[in-house]
JSON list of C-alpha atoms in Angstrom, two decimals:
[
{"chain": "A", "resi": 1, "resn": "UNK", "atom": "CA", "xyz": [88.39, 111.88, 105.35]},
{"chain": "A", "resi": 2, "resn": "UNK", "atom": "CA", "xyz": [91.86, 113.30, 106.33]},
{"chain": "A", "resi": 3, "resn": "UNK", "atom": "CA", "xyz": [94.92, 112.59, 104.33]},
{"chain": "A", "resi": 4, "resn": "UNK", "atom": "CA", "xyz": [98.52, 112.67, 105.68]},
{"chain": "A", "resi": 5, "resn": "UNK", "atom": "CA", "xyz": [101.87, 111.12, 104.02]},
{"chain": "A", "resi": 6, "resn": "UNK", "atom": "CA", "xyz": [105.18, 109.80, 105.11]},
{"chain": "A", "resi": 7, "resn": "UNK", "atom": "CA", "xyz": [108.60, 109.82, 102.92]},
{"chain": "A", "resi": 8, "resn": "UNK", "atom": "CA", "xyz": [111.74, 107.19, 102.66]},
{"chain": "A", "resi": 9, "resn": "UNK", "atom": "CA", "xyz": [114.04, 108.19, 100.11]},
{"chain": "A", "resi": 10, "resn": "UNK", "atom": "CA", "xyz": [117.41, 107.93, 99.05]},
{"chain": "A", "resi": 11, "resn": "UNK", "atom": "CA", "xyz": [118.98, 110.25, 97.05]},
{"chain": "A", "resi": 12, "resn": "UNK", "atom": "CA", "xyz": [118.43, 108.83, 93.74]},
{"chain": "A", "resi": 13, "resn": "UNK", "atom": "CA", "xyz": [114.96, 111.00, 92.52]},
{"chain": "A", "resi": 14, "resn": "UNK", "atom": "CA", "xyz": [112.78, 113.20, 93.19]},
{"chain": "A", "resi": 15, "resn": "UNK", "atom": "CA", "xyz": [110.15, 111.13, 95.36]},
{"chain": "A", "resi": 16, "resn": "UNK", "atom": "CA", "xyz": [110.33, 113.03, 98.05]},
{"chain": "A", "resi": 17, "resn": "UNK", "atom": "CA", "xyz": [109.51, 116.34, 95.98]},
{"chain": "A", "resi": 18, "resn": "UNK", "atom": "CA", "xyz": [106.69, 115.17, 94.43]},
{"chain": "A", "resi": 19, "resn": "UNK", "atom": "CA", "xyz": [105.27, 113.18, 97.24]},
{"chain": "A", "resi": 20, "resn": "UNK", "atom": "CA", "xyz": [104.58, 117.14, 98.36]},
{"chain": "A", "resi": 21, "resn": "UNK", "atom": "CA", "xyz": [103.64, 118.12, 94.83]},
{"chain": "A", "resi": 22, "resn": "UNK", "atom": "CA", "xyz": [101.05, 115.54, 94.18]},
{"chain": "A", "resi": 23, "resn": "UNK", "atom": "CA", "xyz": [99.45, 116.13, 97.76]},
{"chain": "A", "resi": 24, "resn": "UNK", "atom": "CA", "xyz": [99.04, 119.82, 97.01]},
{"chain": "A", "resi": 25, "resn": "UNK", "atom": "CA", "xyz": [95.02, 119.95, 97.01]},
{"chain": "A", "resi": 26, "resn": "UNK", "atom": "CA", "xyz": [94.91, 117.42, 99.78]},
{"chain": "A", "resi": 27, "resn": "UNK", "atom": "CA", "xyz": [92.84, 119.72, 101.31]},
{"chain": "A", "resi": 28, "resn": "UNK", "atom": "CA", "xyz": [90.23, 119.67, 98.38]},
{"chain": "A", "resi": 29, "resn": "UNK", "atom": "CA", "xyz": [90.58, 115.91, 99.07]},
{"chain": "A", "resi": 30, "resn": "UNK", "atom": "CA", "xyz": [89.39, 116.49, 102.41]},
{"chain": "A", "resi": 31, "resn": "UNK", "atom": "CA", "xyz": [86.74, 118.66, 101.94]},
{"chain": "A", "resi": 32, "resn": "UNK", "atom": "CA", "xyz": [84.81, 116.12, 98.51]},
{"chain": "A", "resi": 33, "resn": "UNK", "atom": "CA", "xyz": [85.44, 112.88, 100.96]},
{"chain": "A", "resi": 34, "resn": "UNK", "atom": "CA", "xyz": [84.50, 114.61, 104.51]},
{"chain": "A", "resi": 35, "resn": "UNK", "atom": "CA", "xyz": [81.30, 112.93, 105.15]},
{"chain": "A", "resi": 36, "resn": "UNK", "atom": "CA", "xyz": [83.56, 109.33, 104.53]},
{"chain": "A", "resi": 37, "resn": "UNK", "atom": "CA", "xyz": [84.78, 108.44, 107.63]},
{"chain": "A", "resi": 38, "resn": "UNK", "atom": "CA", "xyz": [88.53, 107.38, 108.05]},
{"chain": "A", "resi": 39, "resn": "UNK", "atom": "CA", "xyz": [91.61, 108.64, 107.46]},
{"chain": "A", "resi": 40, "resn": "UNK", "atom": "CA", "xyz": [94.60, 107.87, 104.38]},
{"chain": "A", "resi": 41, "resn": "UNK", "atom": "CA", "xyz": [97.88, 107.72, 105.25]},
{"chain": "A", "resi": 42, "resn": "UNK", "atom": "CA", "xyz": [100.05, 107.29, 102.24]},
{"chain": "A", "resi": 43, "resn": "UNK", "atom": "CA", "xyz": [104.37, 106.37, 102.90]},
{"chain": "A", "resi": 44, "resn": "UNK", "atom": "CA", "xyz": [106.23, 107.34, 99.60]},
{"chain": "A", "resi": 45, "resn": "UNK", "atom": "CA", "xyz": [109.14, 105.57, 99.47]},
{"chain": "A", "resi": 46, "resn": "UNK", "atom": "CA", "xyz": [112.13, 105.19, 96.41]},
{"chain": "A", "resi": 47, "resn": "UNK", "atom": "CA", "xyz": [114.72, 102.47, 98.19]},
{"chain": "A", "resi": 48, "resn": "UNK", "atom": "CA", "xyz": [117.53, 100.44, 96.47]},
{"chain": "A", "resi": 49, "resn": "UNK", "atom": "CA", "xyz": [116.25, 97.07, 94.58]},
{"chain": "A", "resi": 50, "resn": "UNK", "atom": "CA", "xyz": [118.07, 95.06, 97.03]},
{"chain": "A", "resi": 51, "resn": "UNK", "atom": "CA", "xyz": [116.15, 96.34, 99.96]},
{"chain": "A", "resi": 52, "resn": "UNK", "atom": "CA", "xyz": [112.93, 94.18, 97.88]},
{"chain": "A", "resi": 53, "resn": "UNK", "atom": "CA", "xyz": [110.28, 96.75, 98.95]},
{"chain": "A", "resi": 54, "resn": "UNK", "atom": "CA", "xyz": [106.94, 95.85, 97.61]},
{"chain": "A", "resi": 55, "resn": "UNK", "atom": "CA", "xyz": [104.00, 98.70, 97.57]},
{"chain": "A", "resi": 56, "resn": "UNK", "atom": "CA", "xyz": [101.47, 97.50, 99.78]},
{"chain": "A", "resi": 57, "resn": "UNK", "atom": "CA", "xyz": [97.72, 98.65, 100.94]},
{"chain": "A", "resi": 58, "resn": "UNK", "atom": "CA", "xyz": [95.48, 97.68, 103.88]},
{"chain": "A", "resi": 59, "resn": "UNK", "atom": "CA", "xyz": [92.94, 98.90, 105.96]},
{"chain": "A", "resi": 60, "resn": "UNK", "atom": "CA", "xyz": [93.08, 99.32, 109.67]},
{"chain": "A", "resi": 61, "resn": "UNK", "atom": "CA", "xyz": [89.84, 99.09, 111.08]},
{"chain": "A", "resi": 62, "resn": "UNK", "atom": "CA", "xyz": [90.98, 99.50, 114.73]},
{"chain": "A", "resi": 63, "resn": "UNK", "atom": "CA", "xyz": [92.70, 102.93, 113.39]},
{"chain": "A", "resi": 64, "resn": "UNK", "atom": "CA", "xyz": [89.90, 103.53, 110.37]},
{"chain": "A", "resi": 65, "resn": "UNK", "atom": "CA", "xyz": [93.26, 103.92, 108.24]},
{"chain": "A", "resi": 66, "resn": "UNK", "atom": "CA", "xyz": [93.60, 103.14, 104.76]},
{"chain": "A", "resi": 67, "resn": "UNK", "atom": "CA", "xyz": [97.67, 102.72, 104.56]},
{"chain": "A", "resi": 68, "resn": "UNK", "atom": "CA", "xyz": [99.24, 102.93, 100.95]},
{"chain": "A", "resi": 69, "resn": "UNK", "atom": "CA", "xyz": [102.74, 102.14, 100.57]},
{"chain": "A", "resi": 70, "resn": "UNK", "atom": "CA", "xyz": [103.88, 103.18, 97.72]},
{"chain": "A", "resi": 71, "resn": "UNK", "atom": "CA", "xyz": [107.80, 101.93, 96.61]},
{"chain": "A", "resi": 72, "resn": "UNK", "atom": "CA", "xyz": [109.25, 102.43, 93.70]},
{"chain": "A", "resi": 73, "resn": "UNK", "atom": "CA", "xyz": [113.22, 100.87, 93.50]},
{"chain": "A", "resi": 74, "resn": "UNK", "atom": "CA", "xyz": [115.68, 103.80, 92.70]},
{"chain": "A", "resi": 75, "resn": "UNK", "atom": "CA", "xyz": [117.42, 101.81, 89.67]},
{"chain": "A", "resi": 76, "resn": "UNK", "atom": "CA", "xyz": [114.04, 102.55, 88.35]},
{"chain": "A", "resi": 77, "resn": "UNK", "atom": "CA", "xyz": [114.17, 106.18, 88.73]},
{"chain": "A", "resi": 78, "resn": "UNK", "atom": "CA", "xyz": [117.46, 107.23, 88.28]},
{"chain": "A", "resi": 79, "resn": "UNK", "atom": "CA", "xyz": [117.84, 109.47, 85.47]},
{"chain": "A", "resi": 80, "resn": "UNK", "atom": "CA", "xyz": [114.34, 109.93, 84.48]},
{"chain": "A", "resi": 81, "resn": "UNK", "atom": "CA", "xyz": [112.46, 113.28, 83.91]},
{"chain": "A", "resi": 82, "resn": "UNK", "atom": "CA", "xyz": [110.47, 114.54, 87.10]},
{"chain": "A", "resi": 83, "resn": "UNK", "atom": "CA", "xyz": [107.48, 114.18, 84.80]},
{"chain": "A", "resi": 84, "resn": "UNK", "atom": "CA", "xyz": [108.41, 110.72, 84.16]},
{"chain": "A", "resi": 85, "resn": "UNK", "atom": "CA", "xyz": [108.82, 109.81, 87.81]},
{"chain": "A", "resi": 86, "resn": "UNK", "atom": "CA", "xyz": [105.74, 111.91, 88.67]},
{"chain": "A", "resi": 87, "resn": "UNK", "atom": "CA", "xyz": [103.68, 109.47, 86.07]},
{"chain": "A", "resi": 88, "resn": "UNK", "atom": "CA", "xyz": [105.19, 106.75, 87.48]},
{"chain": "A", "resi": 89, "resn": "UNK", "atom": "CA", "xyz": [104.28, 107.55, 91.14]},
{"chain": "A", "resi": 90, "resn": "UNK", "atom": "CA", "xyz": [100.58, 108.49, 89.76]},
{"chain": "A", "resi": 91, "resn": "UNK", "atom": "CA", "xyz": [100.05, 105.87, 88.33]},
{"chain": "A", "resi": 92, "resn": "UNK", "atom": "CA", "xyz": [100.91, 103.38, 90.98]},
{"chain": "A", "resi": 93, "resn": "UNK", "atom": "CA", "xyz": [99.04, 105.57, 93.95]},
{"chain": "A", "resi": 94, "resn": "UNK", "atom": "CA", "xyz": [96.02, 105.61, 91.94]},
{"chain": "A", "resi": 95, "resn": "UNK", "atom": "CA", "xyz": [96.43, 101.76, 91.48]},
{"chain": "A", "resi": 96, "resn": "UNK", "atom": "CA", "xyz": [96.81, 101.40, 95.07]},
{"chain": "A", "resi": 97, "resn": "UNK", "atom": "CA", "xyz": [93.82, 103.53, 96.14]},
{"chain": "A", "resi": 98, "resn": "UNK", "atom": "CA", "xyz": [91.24, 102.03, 93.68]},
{"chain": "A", "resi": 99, "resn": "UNK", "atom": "CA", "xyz": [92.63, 98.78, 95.77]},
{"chain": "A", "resi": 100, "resn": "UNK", "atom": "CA", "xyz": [92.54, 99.73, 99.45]},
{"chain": "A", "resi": 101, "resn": "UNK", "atom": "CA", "xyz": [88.82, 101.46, 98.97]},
{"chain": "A", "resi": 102, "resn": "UNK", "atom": "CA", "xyz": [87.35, 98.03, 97.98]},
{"chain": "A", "resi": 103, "resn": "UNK", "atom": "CA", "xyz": [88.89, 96.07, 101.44]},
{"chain": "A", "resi": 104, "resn": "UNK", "atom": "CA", "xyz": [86.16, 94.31, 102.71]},
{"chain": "A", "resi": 105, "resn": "UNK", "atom": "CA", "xyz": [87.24, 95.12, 106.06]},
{"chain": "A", "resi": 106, "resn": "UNK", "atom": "CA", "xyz": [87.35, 99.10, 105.32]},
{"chain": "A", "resi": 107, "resn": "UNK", "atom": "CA", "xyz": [83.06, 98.87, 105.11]},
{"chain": "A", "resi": 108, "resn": "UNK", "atom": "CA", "xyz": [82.61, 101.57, 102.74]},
{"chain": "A", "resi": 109, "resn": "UNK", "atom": "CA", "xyz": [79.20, 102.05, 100.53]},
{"chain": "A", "resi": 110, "resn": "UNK", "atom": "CA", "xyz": [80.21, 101.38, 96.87]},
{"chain": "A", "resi": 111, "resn": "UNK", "atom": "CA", "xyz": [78.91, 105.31, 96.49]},
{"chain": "A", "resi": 112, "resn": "UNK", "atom": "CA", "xyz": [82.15, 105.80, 99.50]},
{"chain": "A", "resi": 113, "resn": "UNK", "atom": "CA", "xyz": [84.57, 104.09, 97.15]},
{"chain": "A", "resi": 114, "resn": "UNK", "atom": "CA", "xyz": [83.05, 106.17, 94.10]},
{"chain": "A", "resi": 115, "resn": "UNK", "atom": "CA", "xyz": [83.60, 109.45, 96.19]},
{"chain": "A", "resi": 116, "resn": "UNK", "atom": "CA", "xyz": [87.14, 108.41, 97.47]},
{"chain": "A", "resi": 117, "resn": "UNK", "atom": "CA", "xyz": [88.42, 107.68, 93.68]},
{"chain": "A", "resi": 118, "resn": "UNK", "atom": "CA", "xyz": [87.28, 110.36, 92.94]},
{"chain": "A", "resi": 119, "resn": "UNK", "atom": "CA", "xyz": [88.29, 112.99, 94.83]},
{"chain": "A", "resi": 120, "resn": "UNK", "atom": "CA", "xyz": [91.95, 110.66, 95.11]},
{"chain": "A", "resi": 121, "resn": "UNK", "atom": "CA", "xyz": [91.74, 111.26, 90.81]},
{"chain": "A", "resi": 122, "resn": "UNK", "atom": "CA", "xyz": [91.40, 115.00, 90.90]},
{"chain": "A", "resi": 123, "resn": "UNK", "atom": "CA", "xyz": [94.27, 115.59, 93.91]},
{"chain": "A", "resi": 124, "resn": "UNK", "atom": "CA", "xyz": [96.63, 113.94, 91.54]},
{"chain": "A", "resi": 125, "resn": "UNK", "atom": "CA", "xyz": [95.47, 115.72, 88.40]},
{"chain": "A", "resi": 126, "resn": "UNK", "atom": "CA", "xyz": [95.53, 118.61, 90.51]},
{"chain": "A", "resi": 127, "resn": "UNK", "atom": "CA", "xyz": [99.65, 118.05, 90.55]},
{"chain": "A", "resi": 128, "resn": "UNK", "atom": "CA", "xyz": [100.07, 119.67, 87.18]},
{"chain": "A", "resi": 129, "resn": "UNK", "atom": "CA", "xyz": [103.74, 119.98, 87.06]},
{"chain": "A", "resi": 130, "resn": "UNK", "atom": "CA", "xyz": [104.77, 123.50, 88.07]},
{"chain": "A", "resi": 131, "resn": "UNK", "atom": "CA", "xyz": [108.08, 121.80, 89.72]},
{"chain": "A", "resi": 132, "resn": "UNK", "atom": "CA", "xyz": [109.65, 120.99, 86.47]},
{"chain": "A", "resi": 133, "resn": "UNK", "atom": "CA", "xyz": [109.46, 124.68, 85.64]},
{"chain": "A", "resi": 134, "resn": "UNK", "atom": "CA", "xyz": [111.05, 125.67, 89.42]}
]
C-alpha cells in the first residue's frame, strides 16, 4: 500500500513540518501493508476557524484511495509546543485511519484493517520528536 500526503497551511504552526516528520518511516509503512492493495493519500491542513474545515475520510474505489483529511483550525494551534501540535495531529490521523479502513466500500479483510492500523500506529510512533531538538 503506498502512502503520499498533501499540505494547506497558514502560517500559524507547525503543520506543515510535522506533516513531513510524522511520515518519516512511510516507507516502513509501505513495506508491513504491501500485500494490501490501495493507496493512502493523507491532506494536512491548519486553516483559519472561519474557513469551517472539517477532517474528513473516504474511500475511492474507482482510485483504490483511502483519502484522510486531516484539519485542524489555527486558533487551535497557535502558540502551542510542536509536541503539543504533533499530539494533536496524531491523535486525530490515527482517529481518521482506524475510520477510513472499516469503509464498507474500501473491501478490506478485517486481518487488512488489522495490518493497516498497524503499520499506520508504528509510522506515527516512529515520529519521535527529533524536530523540537532542531
Amino acid at each position: 500500500m503506498r502512502i503520499a500526503k498533501t499540505t494547506d497551511t497558514g502560517a500559524v504552526g507547525d503543520v506543515a513540518l510535522l506533516s513531513e516528520e510524522l511520515l518519516t518511516a512511510a516507507s516502513q509503512f509501505e513495506r508491513a501493508t504491501e500485500a494490501v492493495a490501495g493507496e493512502l493519500f493523507i491532506a494536512f491542513r491548519s486553516l483559519p476557524r472561519e474557513y469551517e474545515r472539517r477532517s474528513t475520510v473516504r474511500y475511492s474505489s474507482a482510485e483504490g484511495v483511502l483519502f484522510v483529511d486531516l484539519a485542524v483550525a489555527e486558533e487551535d494551534i497557535a502558540g502551542l509546543e510542536l509536541s503539543e501540535q504533533r499530539e494533536i495531529l496524531r491523535e486525530g490521523l490515527s482517529e481518521l485511519v482506524r475510520r477510513g479502513v472499516r469503509s464498507r466500500t474500501a473491501g478490506w479483510s478485517r486481518e487488512e484493517q488489522g495490518i493497516i492500523v498497524a503499520a499506520f500506529d508504528a509510522m506515527l510512533a516512529g515520529a519521535d520528536g527529533t524536530a523540537d531538538r532542531a
